[in-house]
């Protein structure tokens, strides 16, 4: 074991109706550091009863919260942003211990939460609707945003601060109340976030936190008729289940379900820049981002050169605990993730791709029992191979050779996902053609596939989701409902479509 970090050794509680409470069933599970197995906390393994109480509290709190003026709701978020900012480095350190990514990246994750807090605080004073002329005289017409009700928030472990804040902050500023079920692998940061919201002054019942599994807690959120909307980020398979079950109850459902993102490199690209963008996108967060680059589509003139440059640089990436200075790549989240990556590497070899580097667990004794996997590169990958089609969620990159930009775009678009894509080129015409034709929700030119900013819409096409977008003003379209208002001040009955 590299170094055993001091255990945080705490027992977390659920947060229901403004109180920190033990789970009714009295069961707990361990929160462990994936880099060394150290136990960080004991976390409630809650049941349907706990989830039901949280939903009841949120439903009860809604009638008062929806009437709190938007600017006031925004002020509370602003205060939450200030608290997040003051604790940024402590939160980042805890996050690295909890889910493994390096400190630089966990600090960025907390920063996304800070940015979202300040952005959504501003929405408290905007949340614009519109007025429009009526077709009748002496009649006023406007469209305004209305809160919806209890929001069920179900989040993954890979962005333990950013993703919950993308969902909870717009939900709150729009006047909804929240029941938050964080991933079982990243409970500590959820506890920290909800503590901050409590400290910022959100009234009891407005934000509730229930730790537990999808089957025990998540399922209750999907089926309970008091929950009006579900915002979910996670796997495609679970997303389909969420959509089907919550959809059966006519809930509003937003899904963010991963990707199979590609970087395209044309012959005229700045190769130094492309190499940096590729390494950061493919191996940052150990490849465990929805936006991670896992396909590299390269024009034939530069293919061999780029491959050689990458092999050299990948060999220099340092694995280690995310808190250790100089670490480039942390561990995967758990043993199952290592096994999944290993399985894909085996399939890649069986299907005839060439393993250039990596392809196994490191043997370095310093890394001990941590869930590490070597950054891996395959070349000569066929665009239909499993490693080029399916989401691996690990440090595995597949190089595909193409002749032209249009072939590259076609390869980019022939996967079941459509989150993020990127093109490296010096040709402005090629760039704009790609912007037009890449069928993803996010497109980068001369930058990698990661690094979305919080004031632009985030989400993707096809298997990446169900058409909604998070972040930016798009978030309000999900977390608020349109209400059309007509005020007739003519003093007589005026019939639309008839008395015109
Ligand atoms: C995710 O992996 O689910 O654009 C979110 C990015 C980050 C967010 C990723 N800002 O990579």
Short mmCIF file of C-alpha atoms and ligand atoms in Angstrom, two decimals:
data_model
loop_
_atom_site.label_atom_id
_atom_site.label_comp_id
_atom_site.label_asym_id
_atom_site.label_seq_id
_atom_site.Cartn_x
_atom_site.Cartn_y
_atom_site.Cartn_z
CA UNK A 1 0.00 0.00 0.00
CA UNK A 2 1.48 3.32 -1.12
CA UNK A 3 0.46 5.33 1.89
CA UNK A 4 -2.51 4.86 4.11
CA UNK A 5 -4.20 8.17 4.59
CA UNK A 6 -5.70 8.88 7.90
CA UNK A 7 -9.27 7.70 7.97
CA UNK A 8 -11.92 10.37 8.29
CA UNK A 9 -13.70 7.78 10.46
CA UNK A 10 -17.11 9.34 10.71
CA UNK A 11 -20.61 7.96 10.49
CA UNK A 12 -22.77 9.98 8.11
CA UNK A 13 -26.48 10.60 8.54
CA UNK A 14 -29.34 11.36 6.20
CA UNK A 15 -30.68 14.92 6.11
CA UNK A 16 -34.46 15.04 6.27
CA UNK A 17 -36.64 18.05 7.03
CA UNK A 18 -33.71 20.05 8.36
CA UNK A 19 -32.43 17.31 10.71
CA UNK A 20 -29.48 14.92 10.47
CA UNK A 21 -31.01 11.51 11.16
CA UNK A 22 -29.92 7.87 11.27
CA UNK A 23 -31.40 5.49 8.70
CA UNK A 24 -34.43 3.66 10.06
CA UNK A 25 -33.04 0.21 9.26
CA UNK A 26 -29.73 0.97 11.04
CA UNK A 27 -27.62 -0.42 8.18
CA UNK A 28 -24.39 1.17 6.90
CA UNK A 29 -21.79 0.61 4.21
CA UNK A 30 -18.18 1.75 3.96
CA UNK A 31 -16.88 4.62 1.88
CA UNK A 32 -13.34 3.67 0.78
CA UNK A 33 -10.39 5.34 -0.89
CA UNK A 34 -9.96 3.56 -4.25
CA UNK A 35 -6.22 4.24 -4.23
CA UNK A 36 -5.44 2.36 -1.03
CA UNK A 37 -8.56 0.87 0.52
CA UNK A 38 -8.59 3.21 3.55
CA UNK A 39 -12.06 3.52 5.07
CA UNK A 40 -13.23 7.15 5.03
CA UNK A 41 -16.72 6.94 6.47
CA UNK A 42 -19.66 4.75 7.30
CA UNK A 43 -22.62 5.67 5.19
CA UNK A 44 -26.32 4.90 5.70
CA UNK A 45 -27.66 2.08 3.56
CA UNK A 46 -31.11 3.64 3.67
CA UNK A 47 -34.38 1.98 2.79
CA UNK A 48 -37.70 2.93 1.21
CA UNK A 49 -38.91 4.23 4.59
CA UNK A 50 -36.12 6.84 4.72
CA UNK A 51 -36.76 7.85 1.11
CA UNK A 52 -40.49 8.17 1.83
CA UNK A 53 -39.85 10.47 4.78
CA UNK A 54 -37.57 12.67 2.70
CA UNK A 55 -40.15 12.90 -0.07
CA UNK A 56 -42.85 13.79 2.45
CA UNK A 57 -40.65 16.58 3.85
CA UNK A 58 -39.89 17.93 0.39
CA UNK A 59 -43.57 17.83 -0.63
CA UNK A 60 -44.56 19.65 2.56
CA UNK A 61 -41.88 22.33 2.13
CA UNK A 62 -42.80 23.03 -1.50
CA UNK A 63 -45.87 25.19 -0.88
CA UNK A 64 -43.91 27.78 1.12
CA UNK A 65 -40.66 27.55 -0.91
CA UNK A 66 -42.39 28.18 -4.24
CA UNK A 67 -43.58 31.52 -2.86
CA UNK A 68 -40.18 32.69 -1.66
CA UNK A 69 -39.19 35.44 -4.14
CA UNK A 70 -36.69 34.29 -6.77
CA UNK A 71 -34.05 36.89 -5.79
CA UNK A 72 -34.21 35.62 -2.19
CA UNK A 73 -33.73 32.02 -3.34
CA UNK A 74 -30.79 33.29 -5.38
CA UNK A 75 -29.25 34.97 -2.34
CA UNK A 76 -29.18 31.68 -0.48
CA UNK A 77 -27.39 30.09 -3.44
CA UNK A 78 -24.95 32.97 -3.48
CA UNK A 79 -24.14 32.26 0.16
CA UNK A 80 -23.69 28.57 -0.68
CA UNK A 81 -21.26 29.63 -3.42
CA UNK A 82 -19.24 31.66 -0.94
CA UNK A 83 -19.03 28.73 1.47
CA UNK A 84 -17.96 26.40 -1.34
CA UNK A 85 -15.31 28.89 -2.34
CA UNK A 86 -13.98 29.24 1.21
CA UNK A 87 -13.70 25.43 1.54
CA UNK A 88 -12.55 24.65 -1.98
CA UNK A 89 -9.21 23.07 -1.16
CA UNK A 90 -10.50 20.99 1.78
CA UNK A 91 -13.37 19.72 -0.37
CA UNK A 92 -11.03 18.88 -3.23
CA UNK A 93 -8.78 16.91 -0.93
CA UNK A 94 -11.69 14.91 0.44
CA UNK A 95 -12.93 14.26 -3.06
CA UNK A 96 -9.56 12.90 -4.15
CA UNK A 97 -9.55 10.50 -1.20
CA UNK A 98 -13.08 9.43 -1.93
CA UNK A 99 -13.06 8.83 -5.67
CA UNK A 100 -9.42 8.97 -6.72
CA UNK A 101 -8.96 11.69 -9.31
CA UNK A 102 -5.96 13.98 -8.89
CA UNK A 103 -6.14 17.11 -6.76
CA UNK A 104 -5.95 19.48 -9.73
CA UNK A 105 -9.08 17.87 -11.15
CA UNK A 106 -11.01 17.65 -7.90
CA UNK A 107 -10.34 21.37 -7.39
CA UNK A 108 -11.82 21.92 -10.86
CA UNK A 109 -14.83 19.83 -9.91
CA UNK A 110 -15.48 22.02 -6.83
CA UNK A 111 -14.94 25.10 -9.00
CA UNK A 112 -17.78 23.96 -11.27
CA UNK A 113 -20.02 23.92 -8.21
CA UNK A 114 -18.90 27.43 -7.22
CA UNK A 115 -19.50 28.70 -10.76
CA UNK A 116 -22.92 27.10 -10.84
CA UNK A 117 -23.86 28.61 -7.47
CA UNK A 118 -23.04 32.16 -8.60
CA UNK A 119 -24.58 31.67 -12.03
CA UNK A 120 -27.84 30.27 -10.64
CA UNK A 121 -27.90 32.91 -7.89
CA UNK A 122 -28.14 35.42 -10.73
CA UNK A 123 -31.01 33.46 -12.26
CA UNK A 124 -32.94 34.31 -9.10
CA UNK A 125 -33.21 37.85 -10.49
CA UNK A 126 -33.58 36.82 -14.13
CA UNK A 127 -35.53 33.62 -14.79
CA UNK A 128 -36.94 35.59 -17.68
CA UNK A 129 -40.27 34.89 -19.26
CA UNK A 130 -41.72 37.09 -21.99
CA UNK A 131 -44.65 39.27 -22.89
CA UNK A 132 -46.22 39.17 -26.30
CA UNK A 133 -49.13 41.07 -27.89
CA UNK A 134 -52.54 39.48 -27.70
CA UNK A 135 -54.53 39.09 -30.90
CA UNK A 136 -57.38 40.95 -29.17
CA UNK A 137 -57.55 44.61 -28.04
CA UNK A 138 -57.31 45.50 -24.35
CA UNK A 139 -55.81 42.16 -23.53
CA UNK A 140 -52.38 41.42 -22.07
CA UNK A 141 -50.42 38.18 -22.61
CA UNK A 142 -47.28 36.83 -21.01
CA UNK A 143 -45.42 33.57 -20.42
CA UNK A 144 -43.72 33.00 -17.07
CA UNK A 145 -41.75 30.23 -15.42
CA UNK A 146 -43.38 28.28 -12.63
CA UNK A 147 -41.83 25.84 -10.13
CA UNK A 148 -42.88 22.22 -10.55
CA UNK A 149 -42.61 20.39 -7.23
CA UNK A 150 -40.32 17.78 -5.69
CA UNK A 151 -37.20 17.07 -7.74
CA UNK A 152 -35.55 13.65 -7.36
CA UNK A 153 -31.82 14.07 -7.99
CA UNK A 154 -29.76 10.94 -8.72
CA UNK A 155 -26.06 11.48 -9.36
CA UNK A 156 -22.89 9.52 -10.24
CA UNK A 157 -19.57 9.40 -8.38
CA UNK A 158 -17.23 10.80 -11.05
CA UNK A 159 -18.13 14.47 -10.47
CA UNK A 160 -19.28 14.41 -6.84
CA UNK A 161 -19.67 18.18 -6.57
CA UNK A 162 -20.17 19.44 -10.12
CA UNK A 163 -22.99 17.16 -11.19
CA UNK A 164 -25.11 17.47 -8.01
CA UNK A 165 -24.79 21.26 -8.19
CA UNK A 166 -25.79 21.32 -11.88
CA UNK A 167 -29.03 19.71 -10.82
CA UNK A 168 -29.75 20.95 -7.30
CA UNK A 169 -28.95 24.64 -7.82
CA UNK A 170 -31.24 25.24 -10.82
CA UNK A 171 -33.92 23.09 -9.16
CA UNK A 172 -33.80 25.31 -6.07
CA UNK A 173 -33.59 28.68 -7.75
CA UNK A 174 -36.59 27.73 -9.88
CA UNK A 175 -38.57 27.10 -6.67
CA UNK A 176 -38.60 23.31 -6.47
CA UNK A 177 -37.70 21.25 -3.42
CA UNK A 178 -35.15 18.45 -3.60
CA UNK A 179 -34.55 14.86 -2.55
CA UNK A 180 -30.93 14.05 -3.36
CA UNK A 181 -29.64 10.49 -3.70
CA UNK A 182 -25.91 10.58 -4.38
CA UNK A 183 -23.85 7.69 -5.74
CA UNK A 184 -22.89 5.09 -3.16
CA UNK A 185 -19.21 5.58 -4.11
CA UNK A 186 -19.15 9.35 -3.41
CA UNK A 187 -21.27 10.03 -0.33
CA UNK A 188 -18.85 12.23 1.57
CA UNK A 189 -18.96 15.10 -0.87
CA UNK A 190 -22.75 14.92 -0.94
CA UNK A 191 -22.73 15.26 2.82
CA UNK A 192 -20.43 18.30 2.54
CA UNK A 193 -22.60 19.92 -0.12
CA UNK A 194 -25.83 19.48 1.84
CA UNK A 195 -24.14 20.75 5.02
CA UNK A 196 -23.22 23.89 3.12
CA UNK A 197 -26.78 24.32 1.87
CA UNK A 198 -28.02 23.96 5.43
CA UNK A 199 -25.50 26.54 6.62
CA UNK A 200 -26.45 28.89 3.79
CA UNK A 201 -29.94 28.98 5.26
CA UNK A 202 -32.23 26.91 3.07
CA UNK A 203 -35.37 26.21 5.13
CA UNK A 204 -36.08 22.69 6.50
CA UNK A 205 -37.44 20.26 3.90
CA UNK A 206 -36.24 22.27 0.90
CA UNK A 207 -33.15 20.08 0.48
CA UNK A 208 -33.15 16.48 1.70
CA UNK A 209 -30.38 13.92 1.40
CA UNK A 210 -30.85 10.15 1.47
CA UNK A 211 -27.85 7.83 1.12
CA UNK A 212 -28.46 4.40 -0.31
CA UNK A 213 -28.59 2.18 -3.34
CA UNK A 214 -30.53 2.70 -6.52
CA UNK A 215 -32.67 -0.33 -5.87
CA UNK A 216 -33.66 0.72 -2.36
CA UNK A 217 -33.73 4.54 -2.49
CA UNK A 218 -33.60 5.48 -6.17
CA UNK A 219 -36.53 3.26 -7.04
CA UNK A 220 -38.76 5.05 -4.51
CA UNK A 221 -37.96 8.40 -6.14
CA UNK A 222 -38.91 6.97 -9.52
CA UNK A 223 -42.25 5.59 -8.39
CA UNK A 224 -43.54 7.90 -5.63
CA UNK A 225 -46.29 10.11 -7.11
CA UNK A 226 -45.21 13.05 -4.92
CA UNK A 227 -41.97 13.34 -6.92
CA UNK A 228 -42.65 15.47 -10.00
CA UNK A 229 -39.34 15.29 -11.80
CA UNK A 230 -36.21 13.16 -11.95
CA UNK A 231 -32.78 14.34 -13.01
CA UNK A 232 -30.42 11.43 -13.51
CA UNK A 233 -26.81 11.08 -14.63
CA UNK A 234 -25.38 7.59 -14.97
CA UNK A 235 -25.17 4.60 -17.26
CA UNK A 236 -27.22 4.10 -20.38
CA UNK A 237 -28.69 0.88 -19.01
CA UNK A 238 -29.86 2.46 -15.74
CA UNK A 239 -31.07 5.51 -17.67
CA UNK A 240 -33.43 3.36 -19.72
CA UNK A 241 -34.84 1.92 -16.52
CA UNK A 242 -35.23 5.40 -15.00
CA UNK A 243 -37.01 6.67 -18.12
CA UNK A 244 -39.37 3.70 -18.26
CA UNK A 245 -40.31 3.62 -14.58
CA UNK A 246 -40.54 7.39 -14.00
CA UNK A 247 -42.16 7.85 -17.41
CA UNK A 248 -44.91 5.43 -16.46
CA UNK A 249 -45.85 7.88 -13.71
CA UNK A 250 -45.65 10.78 -16.22
CA UNK A 251 -42.76 12.37 -14.40
CA UNK A 252 -40.57 14.82 -16.20
CA UNK A 253 -37.23 13.01 -16.68
CA UNK A 254 -33.81 14.36 -17.68
CA UNK A 255 -31.09 11.83 -18.50
CA UNK A 256 -27.35 12.24 -19.02
CA UNK A 257 -25.97 8.86 -20.06
CA UNK A 258 -22.39 8.86 -21.11
CA UNK A 259 -20.56 8.97 -24.38
CA UNK A 260 -18.10 7.51 -26.83
CA UNK A 261 -16.40 10.75 -27.62
CA UNK A 262 -13.83 11.22 -30.36
CA UNK A 263 -11.06 13.61 -31.21
CA UNK A 264 -10.43 14.04 -34.93
CA UNK A 265 -6.93 15.07 -35.99
CA UNK A 266 -6.43 16.27 -39.56
CA UNK A 267 -3.08 16.30 -41.36
CA UNK A 268 -2.78 20.08 -40.99
CA UNK A 269 -3.31 20.10 -37.20
CA UNK A 270 -0.90 21.58 -34.68
CA UNK A 271 0.40 18.23 -33.46
CA UNK A 272 1.89 19.48 -30.19
CA UNK A 273 -1.45 20.96 -29.24
CA UNK A 274 -3.33 17.86 -30.33
CA UNK A 275 -1.10 15.60 -28.21
CA UNK A 276 -1.79 17.71 -25.11
CA UNK A 277 -5.54 17.74 -25.79
CA UNK A 278 -5.63 13.98 -26.36
CA UNK A 279 -3.70 13.08 -23.19
CA UNK A 280 -5.84 15.36 -21.03
CA UNK A 281 -9.13 14.14 -22.52
CA UNK A 282 -8.33 10.43 -22.64
CA UNK A 283 -6.43 9.88 -19.40
CA UNK A 284 -7.59 12.74 -17.18
CA UNK A 285 -9.96 11.44 -14.48
CA UNK A 286 -8.52 8.06 -15.53
CA UNK A 287 -10.92 8.15 -18.47
CA UNK A 288 -13.91 8.18 -16.13
CA UNK A 289 -15.75 11.17 -17.56
CA UNK A 290 -18.86 11.11 -19.70
CA UNK A 291 -16.91 13.51 -21.88
CA UNK A 292 -13.68 11.50 -21.92
CA UNK A 293 -12.08 10.90 -25.31
CA UNK A 294 -11.98 7.20 -26.09
CA UNK A 295 -11.65 7.33 -29.87
CA UNK A 296 -8.99 9.08 -31.85
CA UNK A 297 -9.87 9.48 -35.53
CA UNK A 298 -6.73 10.43 -37.42
CA UNK A 299 -6.10 11.38 -41.03
CA UNK A 300 -3.62 9.00 -42.63
CA UNK A 301 -0.86 11.57 -43.32
CA UNK A 302 -0.25 12.17 -39.63
CA UNK A 303 -1.38 8.86 -38.12
CA UNK A 304 1.98 7.16 -37.54
CA UNK A 305 3.65 10.29 -36.25
CA UNK A 306 0.85 10.99 -33.81
CA UNK A 307 0.80 7.38 -32.60
CA UNK A 308 4.54 7.44 -31.88
CA UNK A 309 4.31 10.75 -30.06
CA UNK A 310 1.44 9.46 -27.95
CA UNK A 311 3.15 6.18 -27.04
CA UNK A 312 6.15 8.14 -25.81
CA UNK A 313 4.07 10.53 -23.72
CA UNK A 314 1.72 7.88 -22.33
CA UNK A 315 4.74 5.95 -21.08
CA UNK A 316 5.69 9.01 -19.02
CA UNK A 317 2.34 9.40 -17.25
CA UNK A 318 2.73 8.78 -13.52
CA UNK A 319 0.18 6.68 -11.67
CA UNK A 320 -0.38 7.20 -7.98
CA UNK A 321 -2.56 8.50 -5.22
CA UNK A 322 -4.31 11.63 -6.43
CA UNK A 323 -2.95 13.58 -3.46
CA UNK A 324 0.69 12.67 -4.15
CA UNK A 325 2.49 15.51 -5.92
CA UNK A 326 3.33 14.65 -9.50
CA UNK A 327 0.57 12.10 -10.02
CA UNK A 328 -0.97 12.34 -13.48
CA UNK A 329 -3.43 9.45 -13.29
CA UNK A 330 -5.26 8.17 -10.22
CA UNK A 331 -7.01 4.84 -9.72
CA UNK A 332 -10.27 3.57 -11.16
CA UNK A 333 -13.20 3.71 -8.81
CA UNK A 334 -13.36 0.04 -7.79
CA UNK A 335 -12.46 -3.54 -8.62
CA UNK A 336 -15.43 -3.99 -10.94
CA UNK A 337 -14.23 -1.02 -13.02
CA UNK A 338 -10.79 -2.60 -13.37
CA UNK A 339 -12.36 -5.86 -14.50
CA UNK A 340 -14.54 -4.08 -17.04
CA UNK A 341 -11.55 -2.26 -18.55
CA UNK A 342 -9.59 -5.51 -18.61
CA UNK A 343 -12.45 -7.19 -20.47
CA UNK A 344 -12.50 -4.47 -23.13
CA UNK A 345 -8.76 -4.70 -23.59
CA UNK A 346 -9.15 -8.46 -24.14
CA UNK A 347 -11.91 -7.85 -26.69
CA UNK A 348 -9.75 -5.25 -28.45
CA UNK A 349 -6.95 -7.77 -28.85
CA UNK A 350 -9.32 -10.53 -29.98
CA UNK A 351 -10.81 -8.29 -32.62
CA UNK A 352 -7.37 -7.54 -34.03
CA UNK A 353 -6.53 -4.06 -32.75
CA UNK A 354 -2.85 -3.46 -31.99
CA UNK A 355 -2.00 -2.80 -28.34
CA UNK A 356 0.63 -0.06 -28.38
CA UNK A 357 1.07 0.54 -24.67
CA UNK A 358 -0.62 -0.27 -21.36
CA UNK A 359 -3.24 -3.01 -21.41
CA UNK A 360 -2.93 -4.23 -17.83
CA UNK A 361 -2.62 -3.40 -14.18
CA UNK A 362 0.66 -1.85 -13.05
CA UNK A 363 3.06 -4.10 -11.18
CA UNK A 364 4.64 -1.30 -9.16
CA UNK A 365 4.46 -2.44 -5.49
CA UNK A 366 4.09 1.21 -4.43
CA UNK A 367 0.59 1.13 -5.88
CA UNK A 368 -0.40 -1.75 -3.63
CA UNK A 369 -4.01 -2.85 -3.74
CA UNK A 370 -5.30 0.36 -5.31
CA UNK A 371 -7.55 -0.01 -8.35
CA UNK A 372 -4.98 1.20 -10.85
CA UNK A 373 -4.88 0.51 -14.57
CA UNK A 374 -2.16 1.48 -17.03
CA UNK A 375 -3.05 4.18 -19.57
CA UNK A 376 -3.69 2.17 -22.71
CA UNK A 377 -3.52 2.90 -26.43
CA UNK A 378 -4.76 0.70 -29.28
CA UNK A 379 -3.92 1.48 -32.90
CA UNK A 380 -5.32 0.01 -36.13
CA UNK A 381 -8.76 -0.06 -34.57
CA UNK A 382 -11.74 -0.77 -36.82
CA UNK A 383 -14.61 1.65 -36.30
CA UNK A 384 -17.02 -1.25 -35.69
CA UNK A 385 -14.97 -2.99 -33.02
CA UNK A 386 -16.42 -3.09 -29.52
CA UNK A 387 -13.62 -0.88 -28.18
CA UNK A 388 -14.63 1.71 -30.79
CA UNK A 389 -18.37 1.47 -30.11
CA UNK A 390 -19.03 0.91 -26.41
CA UNK A 391 -18.36 3.14 -23.42
CA UNK A 392 -15.41 1.73 -21.43
CA UNK A 393 -15.12 4.45 -18.74
CA UNK A 394 -11.43 3.86 -18.24
CA UNK A 395 -8.02 4.90 -19.59
CA UNK A 396 -8.30 3.19 -22.98
CA UNK A 397 -7.93 5.08 -26.26
CA UNK A 398 -8.58 3.61 -29.72
CA UNK A 399 -6.92 5.05 -32.84
CA UNK A 400 -8.87 4.81 -36.07
CA UNK A 401 -7.33 5.70 -39.44
CA UNK A 402 -9.29 7.76 -42.00
CA UNK A 403 -8.58 9.42 -45.36
CA UNK A 404 -10.75 12.54 -45.28
CA UNK A 405 -12.67 14.88 -43.01
CA UNK A 406 -15.99 13.53 -44.24
CA UNK A 407 -14.93 9.99 -43.45
CA UNK A 408 -13.82 11.19 -39.98
CA UNK A 409 -17.18 12.83 -39.36
CA UNK A 410 -19.03 9.70 -40.50
CA UNK A 411 -16.95 7.56 -38.12
CA UNK A 412 -17.55 10.05 -35.31
CA UNK A 413 -21.30 9.85 -35.86
CA UNK A 414 -21.61 6.09 -36.14
CA UNK A 415 -21.82 5.32 -32.43
CA UNK A 416 -24.85 5.05 -30.18
CA UNK A 417 -23.84 8.14 -28.16
CA UNK A 418 -23.53 11.82 -29.00
CA UNK A 419 -22.10 13.85 -26.13
CA UNK A 420 -18.87 15.54 -27.15
CA UNK A 421 -16.55 15.68 -30.16
CA UNK A 422 -13.44 17.56 -31.14
CA UNK A 423 -11.48 18.52 -34.23
CA UNK A 424 -7.87 19.62 -34.47
CA UNK A 425 -7.19 21.51 -37.70
CA UNK A 426 -5.70 24.76 -38.96
CA UNK A 427 -8.32 25.02 -41.70
CA UNK A 428 -11.24 27.27 -40.84
CA UNK A 429 -13.44 25.80 -43.58
CA UNK A 430 -12.88 22.28 -42.26
CA UNK A 431 -13.69 23.51 -38.76
CA UNK A 432 -17.02 25.00 -39.78
CA UNK A 433 -17.99 21.94 -41.84
CA UNK A 434 -17.29 19.81 -38.80
CA UNK A 435 -19.33 22.11 -36.53
CA UNK A 436 -22.21 21.68 -38.95
CA UNK A 437 -21.95 17.90 -39.30
CA UNK A 438 -20.70 16.45 -35.99
CA UNK A 439 -23.80 14.95 -34.39
CA UNK A 440 -22.97 15.66 -30.75
CA UNK A 441 -24.35 18.05 -28.15
CA UNK A 442 -20.91 19.60 -27.61
CA UNK A 443 -18.25 20.33 -30.26
CA UNK A 444 -14.72 21.57 -29.64
CA UNK A 445 -12.32 23.00 -32.19
CA UNK A 446 -8.62 22.77 -31.31
CA UNK A 447 -9.36 21.57 -27.78
CA UNK A 448 -10.07 18.12 -26.35
CA UNK A 449 -13.49 16.64 -25.59
CA UNK A 450 -13.67 17.70 -21.93
CA UNK A 451 -13.97 21.04 -20.21
CA UNK A 452 -17.56 22.14 -20.63
CA UNK A 453 -18.34 25.48 -18.95
CA UNK A 454 -21.36 25.80 -16.70
CA UNK A 455 -23.18 28.60 -18.51
CA UNK A 456 -23.55 26.68 -21.78
CA UNK A 457 -25.97 23.81 -22.33
CA UNK A 458 -24.51 20.41 -21.42
CA UNK A 459 -25.82 17.18 -22.85
CA UNK A 460 -25.91 15.06 -25.94
CA UNK A 461 -27.77 13.41 -28.74
CA UNK A 462 -28.96 9.82 -29.28
CA UNK A 463 -27.99 7.37 -26.51
CA UNK A 464 -26.45 10.15 -24.40
CA UNK A 465 -29.82 11.30 -23.16
CA UNK A 466 -33.42 12.13 -23.87
CA UNK A 467 -33.09 15.59 -25.36
CA UNK A 468 -32.80 17.75 -22.28
CA UNK A 469 -29.76 19.86 -21.49
CA UNK A 470 -28.21 20.70 -18.14
CA UNK A 471 -26.46 23.93 -17.12
CA UNK A 472 -26.92 27.37 -18.64
CA UNK A 473 -30.41 28.72 -19.10
CA UNK A 474 -31.34 25.33 -20.60
CA UNK A 475 -31.42 23.98 -17.04
CA UNK A 476 -34.37 26.26 -16.25
CA UNK A 477 -36.31 24.77 -19.15
CA UNK A 478 -36.16 21.46 -17.33
CA UNK A 479 -36.62 22.63 -13.75
CA UNK A 480 -39.47 25.07 -14.44
CA UNK A 481 -42.75 24.82 -16.22
CA UNK A 482 -44.17 27.45 -18.59
CA UNK A 483 -47.35 29.17 -17.51
CA UNK A 484 -49.19 31.29 -20.11
CA UNK A 485 -51.19 34.19 -18.60
CA UNK A 486 -53.92 36.24 -20.31
CA UNK A 487 -55.38 39.37 -18.71
CA UNK A 488 -58.41 40.82 -20.47
CA UNK A 489 -59.06 44.43 -19.44
CA UNK A 490 -61.73 45.18 -22.07
CA UNK A 491 -64.61 44.50 -19.70
CA UNK A 492 -66.41 42.33 -22.24
CA UNK A 493 -66.21 38.74 -23.42
CA UNK A 494 -63.63 38.57 -26.20
CA UNK A 495 -63.34 35.24 -27.96
CA UNK A 496 -59.91 34.34 -29.32
CA UNK A 497 -59.89 33.10 -32.92
CA UNK A 498 -63.51 34.30 -33.30
CA UNK A 499 -63.78 38.00 -32.47
CA UNK A 500 -60.66 39.03 -34.34
C1 LIG B 1 -19.21 14.18 -16.77
O1 LIG B 1 -18.23 13.50 -17.07
O2 LIG B 1 -20.29 13.63 -16.52
O3 LIG B 1 -16.79 18.84 -19.56
C2 LIG B 1 -19.20 15.65 -16.61
C3 LIG B 1 -16.32 18.19 -18.64
C4 LIG B 1 -16.72 18.51 -17.23
C5 LIG B 1 -17.96 17.79 -16.85
C6 LIG B 1 -17.97 16.32 -17.15
N1 LIG B 1 -16.89 19.93 -17.10
O4 LIG B 1 -15.56 17.26 -18.82
#
